Short mmCIF file of C-alpha atoms in Angstrom, two decimals:
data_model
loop_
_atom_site.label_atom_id
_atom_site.label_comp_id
_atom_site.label_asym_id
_atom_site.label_seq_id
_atom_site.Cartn_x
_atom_site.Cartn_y
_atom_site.Cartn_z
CA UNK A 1 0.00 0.00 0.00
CA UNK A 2 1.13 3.25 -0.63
CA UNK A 3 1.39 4.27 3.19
CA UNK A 4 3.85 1.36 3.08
CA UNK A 5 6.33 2.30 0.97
CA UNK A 6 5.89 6.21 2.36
CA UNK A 7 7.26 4.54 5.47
CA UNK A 8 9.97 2.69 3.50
CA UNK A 9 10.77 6.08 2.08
CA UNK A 10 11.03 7.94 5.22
CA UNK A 11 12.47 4.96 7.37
CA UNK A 12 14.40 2.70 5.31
CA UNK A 13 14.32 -0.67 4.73
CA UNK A 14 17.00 -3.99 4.79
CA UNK A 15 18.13 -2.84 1.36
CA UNK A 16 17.80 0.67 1.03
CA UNK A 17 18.74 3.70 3.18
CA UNK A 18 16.87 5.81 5.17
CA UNK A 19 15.94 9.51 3.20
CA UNK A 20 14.06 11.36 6.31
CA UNK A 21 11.78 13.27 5.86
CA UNK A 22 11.24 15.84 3.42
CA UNK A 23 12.08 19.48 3.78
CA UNK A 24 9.00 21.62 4.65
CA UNK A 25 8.99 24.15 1.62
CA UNK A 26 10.38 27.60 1.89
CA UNK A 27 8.12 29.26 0.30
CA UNK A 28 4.86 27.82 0.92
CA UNK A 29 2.73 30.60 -1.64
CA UNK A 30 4.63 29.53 -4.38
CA UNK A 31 4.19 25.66 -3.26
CA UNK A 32 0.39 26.82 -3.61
CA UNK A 33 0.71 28.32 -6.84
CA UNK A 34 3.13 25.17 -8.23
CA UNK A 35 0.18 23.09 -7.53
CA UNK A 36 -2.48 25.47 -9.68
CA UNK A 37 -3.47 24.28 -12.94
CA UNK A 38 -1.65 25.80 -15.77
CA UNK A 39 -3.37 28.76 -17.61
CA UNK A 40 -1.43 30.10 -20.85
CA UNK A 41 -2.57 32.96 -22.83
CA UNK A 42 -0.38 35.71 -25.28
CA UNK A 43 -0.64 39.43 -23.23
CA UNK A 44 -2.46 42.53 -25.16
CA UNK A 45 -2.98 45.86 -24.31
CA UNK A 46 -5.78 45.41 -22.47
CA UNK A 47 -4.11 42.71 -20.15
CA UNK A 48 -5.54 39.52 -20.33
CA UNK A 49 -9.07 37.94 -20.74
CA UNK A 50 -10.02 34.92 -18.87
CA UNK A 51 -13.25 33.72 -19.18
CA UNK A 52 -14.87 37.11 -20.37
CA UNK A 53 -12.71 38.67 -18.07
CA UNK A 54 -10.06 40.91 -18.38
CA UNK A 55 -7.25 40.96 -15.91
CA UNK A 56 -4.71 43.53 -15.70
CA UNK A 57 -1.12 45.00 -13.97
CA UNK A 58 1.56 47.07 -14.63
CA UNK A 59 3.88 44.12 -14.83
CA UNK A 60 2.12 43.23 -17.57
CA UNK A 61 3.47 46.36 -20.53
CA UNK A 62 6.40 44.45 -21.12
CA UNK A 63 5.37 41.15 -22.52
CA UNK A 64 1.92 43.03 -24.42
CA UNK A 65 1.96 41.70 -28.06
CA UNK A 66 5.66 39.66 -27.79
CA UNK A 67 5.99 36.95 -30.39
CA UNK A 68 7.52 33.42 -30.30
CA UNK A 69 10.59 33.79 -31.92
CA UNK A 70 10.22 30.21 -32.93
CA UNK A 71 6.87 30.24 -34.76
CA UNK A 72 6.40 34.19 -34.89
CA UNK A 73 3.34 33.83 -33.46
CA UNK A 74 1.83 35.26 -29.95
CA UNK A 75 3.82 34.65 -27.35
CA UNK A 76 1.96 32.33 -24.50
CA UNK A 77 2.59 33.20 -20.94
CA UNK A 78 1.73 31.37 -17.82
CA UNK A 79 -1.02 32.05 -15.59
CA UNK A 80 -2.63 30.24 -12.81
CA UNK A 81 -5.79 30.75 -11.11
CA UNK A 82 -7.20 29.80 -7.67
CA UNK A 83 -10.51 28.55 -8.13
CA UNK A 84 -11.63 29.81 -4.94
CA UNK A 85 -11.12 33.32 -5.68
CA UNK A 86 -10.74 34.03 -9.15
CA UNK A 87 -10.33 38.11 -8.60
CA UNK A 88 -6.52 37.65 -9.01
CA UNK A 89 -4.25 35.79 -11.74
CA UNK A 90 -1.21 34.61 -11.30
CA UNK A 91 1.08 35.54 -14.22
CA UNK A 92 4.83 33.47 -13.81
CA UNK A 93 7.67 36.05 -15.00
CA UNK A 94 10.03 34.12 -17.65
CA UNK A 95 12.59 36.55 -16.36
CA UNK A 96 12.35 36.98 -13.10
CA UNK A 97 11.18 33.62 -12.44
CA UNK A 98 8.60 34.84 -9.97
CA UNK A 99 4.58 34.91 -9.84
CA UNK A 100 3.16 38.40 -9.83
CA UNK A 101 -0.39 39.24 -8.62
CA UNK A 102 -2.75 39.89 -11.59
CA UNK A 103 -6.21 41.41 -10.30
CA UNK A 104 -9.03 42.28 -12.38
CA UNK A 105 -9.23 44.97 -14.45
CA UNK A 106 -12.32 46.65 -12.93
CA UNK A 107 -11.91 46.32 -9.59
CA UNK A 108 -15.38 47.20 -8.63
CA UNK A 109 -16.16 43.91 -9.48
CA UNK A 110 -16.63 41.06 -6.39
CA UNK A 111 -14.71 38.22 -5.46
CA UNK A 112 -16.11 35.22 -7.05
CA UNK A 113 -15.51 31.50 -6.92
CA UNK A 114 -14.64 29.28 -10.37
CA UNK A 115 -17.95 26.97 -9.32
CA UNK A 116 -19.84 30.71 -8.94
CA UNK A 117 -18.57 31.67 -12.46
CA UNK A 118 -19.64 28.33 -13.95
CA UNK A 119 -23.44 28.97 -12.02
CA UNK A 120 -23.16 32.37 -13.39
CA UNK A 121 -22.88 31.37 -16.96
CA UNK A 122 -25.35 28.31 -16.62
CA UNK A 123 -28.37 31.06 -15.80
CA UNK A 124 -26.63 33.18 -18.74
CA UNK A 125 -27.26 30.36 -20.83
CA UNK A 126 -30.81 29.62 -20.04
CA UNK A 127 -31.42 33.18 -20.49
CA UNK A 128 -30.28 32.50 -24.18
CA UNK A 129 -27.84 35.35 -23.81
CA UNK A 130 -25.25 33.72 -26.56
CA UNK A 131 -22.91 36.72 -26.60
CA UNK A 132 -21.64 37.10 -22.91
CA UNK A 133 -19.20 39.74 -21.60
CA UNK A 134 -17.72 40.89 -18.15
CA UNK A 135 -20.89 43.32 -17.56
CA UNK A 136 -23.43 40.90 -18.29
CA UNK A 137 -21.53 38.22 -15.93
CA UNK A 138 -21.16 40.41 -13.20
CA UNK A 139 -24.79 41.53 -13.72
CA UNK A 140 -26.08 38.31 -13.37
CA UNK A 141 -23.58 37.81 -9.96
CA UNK A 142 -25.34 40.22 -8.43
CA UNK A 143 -29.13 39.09 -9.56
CA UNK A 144 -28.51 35.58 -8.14
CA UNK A 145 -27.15 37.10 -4.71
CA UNK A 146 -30.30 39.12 -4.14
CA UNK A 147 -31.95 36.07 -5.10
CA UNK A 148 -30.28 34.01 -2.50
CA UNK A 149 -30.39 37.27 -0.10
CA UNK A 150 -34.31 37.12 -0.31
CA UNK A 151 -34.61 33.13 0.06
CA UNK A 152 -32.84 33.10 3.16
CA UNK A 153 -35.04 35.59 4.30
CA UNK A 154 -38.03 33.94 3.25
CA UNK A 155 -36.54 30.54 4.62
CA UNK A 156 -35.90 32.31 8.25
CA UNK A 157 -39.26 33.88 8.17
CA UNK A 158 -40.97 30.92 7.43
CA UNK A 159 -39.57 28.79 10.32
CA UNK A 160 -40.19 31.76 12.46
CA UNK A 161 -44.13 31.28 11.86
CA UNK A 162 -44.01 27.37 11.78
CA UNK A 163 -41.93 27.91 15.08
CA UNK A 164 -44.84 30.16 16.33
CA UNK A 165 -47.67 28.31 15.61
CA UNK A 166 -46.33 25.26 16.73
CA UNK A 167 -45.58 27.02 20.33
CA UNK A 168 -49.85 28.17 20.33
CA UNK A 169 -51.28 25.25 19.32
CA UNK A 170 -49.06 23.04 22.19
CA UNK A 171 -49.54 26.24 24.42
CA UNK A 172 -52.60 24.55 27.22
CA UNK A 173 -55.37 26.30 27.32
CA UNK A 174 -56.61 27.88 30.83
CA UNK A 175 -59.68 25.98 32.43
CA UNK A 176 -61.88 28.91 33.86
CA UNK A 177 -63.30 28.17 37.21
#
C-alpha cells in the first residue's frame, strides 16, 4: 500500500537507506501556486481575458503583443488561477522567475468563486444570452445574490411562523373556574 512504501521512504528498509523526511517548503505561496493548474494565454494591451474577463497590472506592458521567436506567433505566458477566488491571476515572470499578482481589471467587481462563475454562466445560458461579456456576468452575480439574499429571508421567516404556531397550538389552554 502506498502508506507502506511512504514509510519505506522515510524509514528505510533492509536494502535501502533511510531519506528522512522531506524538507517543509520555503516558500509555501509559491508551493500553492506550483500546484495550480496551468493557464497560458499571449498578453495585449488590455491585459488579459479569462473567461470574459479581463485581468490587468503594470507588470504586464512588457510582454503586451511579444511573439515566439520560434513560430512568430503570440507569445503564450503562464497564468494560474485559484478557483476559490478568481479576482486575481497569477502571471509566472520568464525573467524573473517569480509569480506576480494579476487582479481584475475593474476592480469594482466582487470576489467570485470558479464553481460561482460556472453557475453564473449556466443562468446566462438559459437566459439565451449567446454573446456574454464581463458586464453581463457580473450583472447576473449580483441578480442571483439578491436572489439568494431574499430566500434566506423567506426561509428564516418561514420557520419563524411554523416555530410560532407550533408554540400556540401546544400552548394549554386555561380551564376557567
Amino acid at each position: 500500500p502506498p502508506l507502506v512504501k511512504y514509510e519505506q521512504g522515510i524509514l528505510g528498509t533492509d536494502t535501502t537507506l533511510a531519506r528522512g523526511l522531506p524538507s517543509v517548503p520555503v516558500d509555501e505561496r509559491k508551493l500553492m501556486l506550483d500546484m495550480l493548474p496551468i493557464i497560458e494565454r499571449s498578453i495585449q494591451r488590455y491585459g488579459v481575458i479569462l473567461d470574459f474577463i479581463e485581468y490587468m497590472s503594470d507588470v504586464l506592458i512588457p510582454w503586451i503583443n511579444t511573439t515566439d521567436s520560434a513560430t512568430g506567433k503570440a507569445r503564450k505566458f503562464i497564468f494560474k488561477r485559484d478557483p476559490r477566488d478568481i479576482s486575481v491571476l497569477y502571471f509566472w515572470d520568464p525573467e524573473l522567475k517569480r509569480y506576480f499578482d494579476i487582479p481584475y481589471r475593474n476592480l469594482d467587481n466582487p470576489s467570485i468563486t470558479l464553481w460561482e462563475l460556472k453557475a453564473i454562466k449556466r443562468h446566462l445560458d438559459e437566459q439565451g444570452l449567446s454573446h456574454v461579456n464581463e458586464d453581463d456576468i457580473f450583472s447576473a452575480y449580483d441578480e442571483l445574490d439578491e436572489i439568494e439574499e431574499t430566500a434566506i429571508k423567506e426561509t428564516k421567516r418561514h420557520k419563524r411562523a411554523k416555530a410560532s404556531k407550533k408554540a400556540h397550538k401546544n400552548t394549554p389552554i386555561p380551564h376557567t373556574i
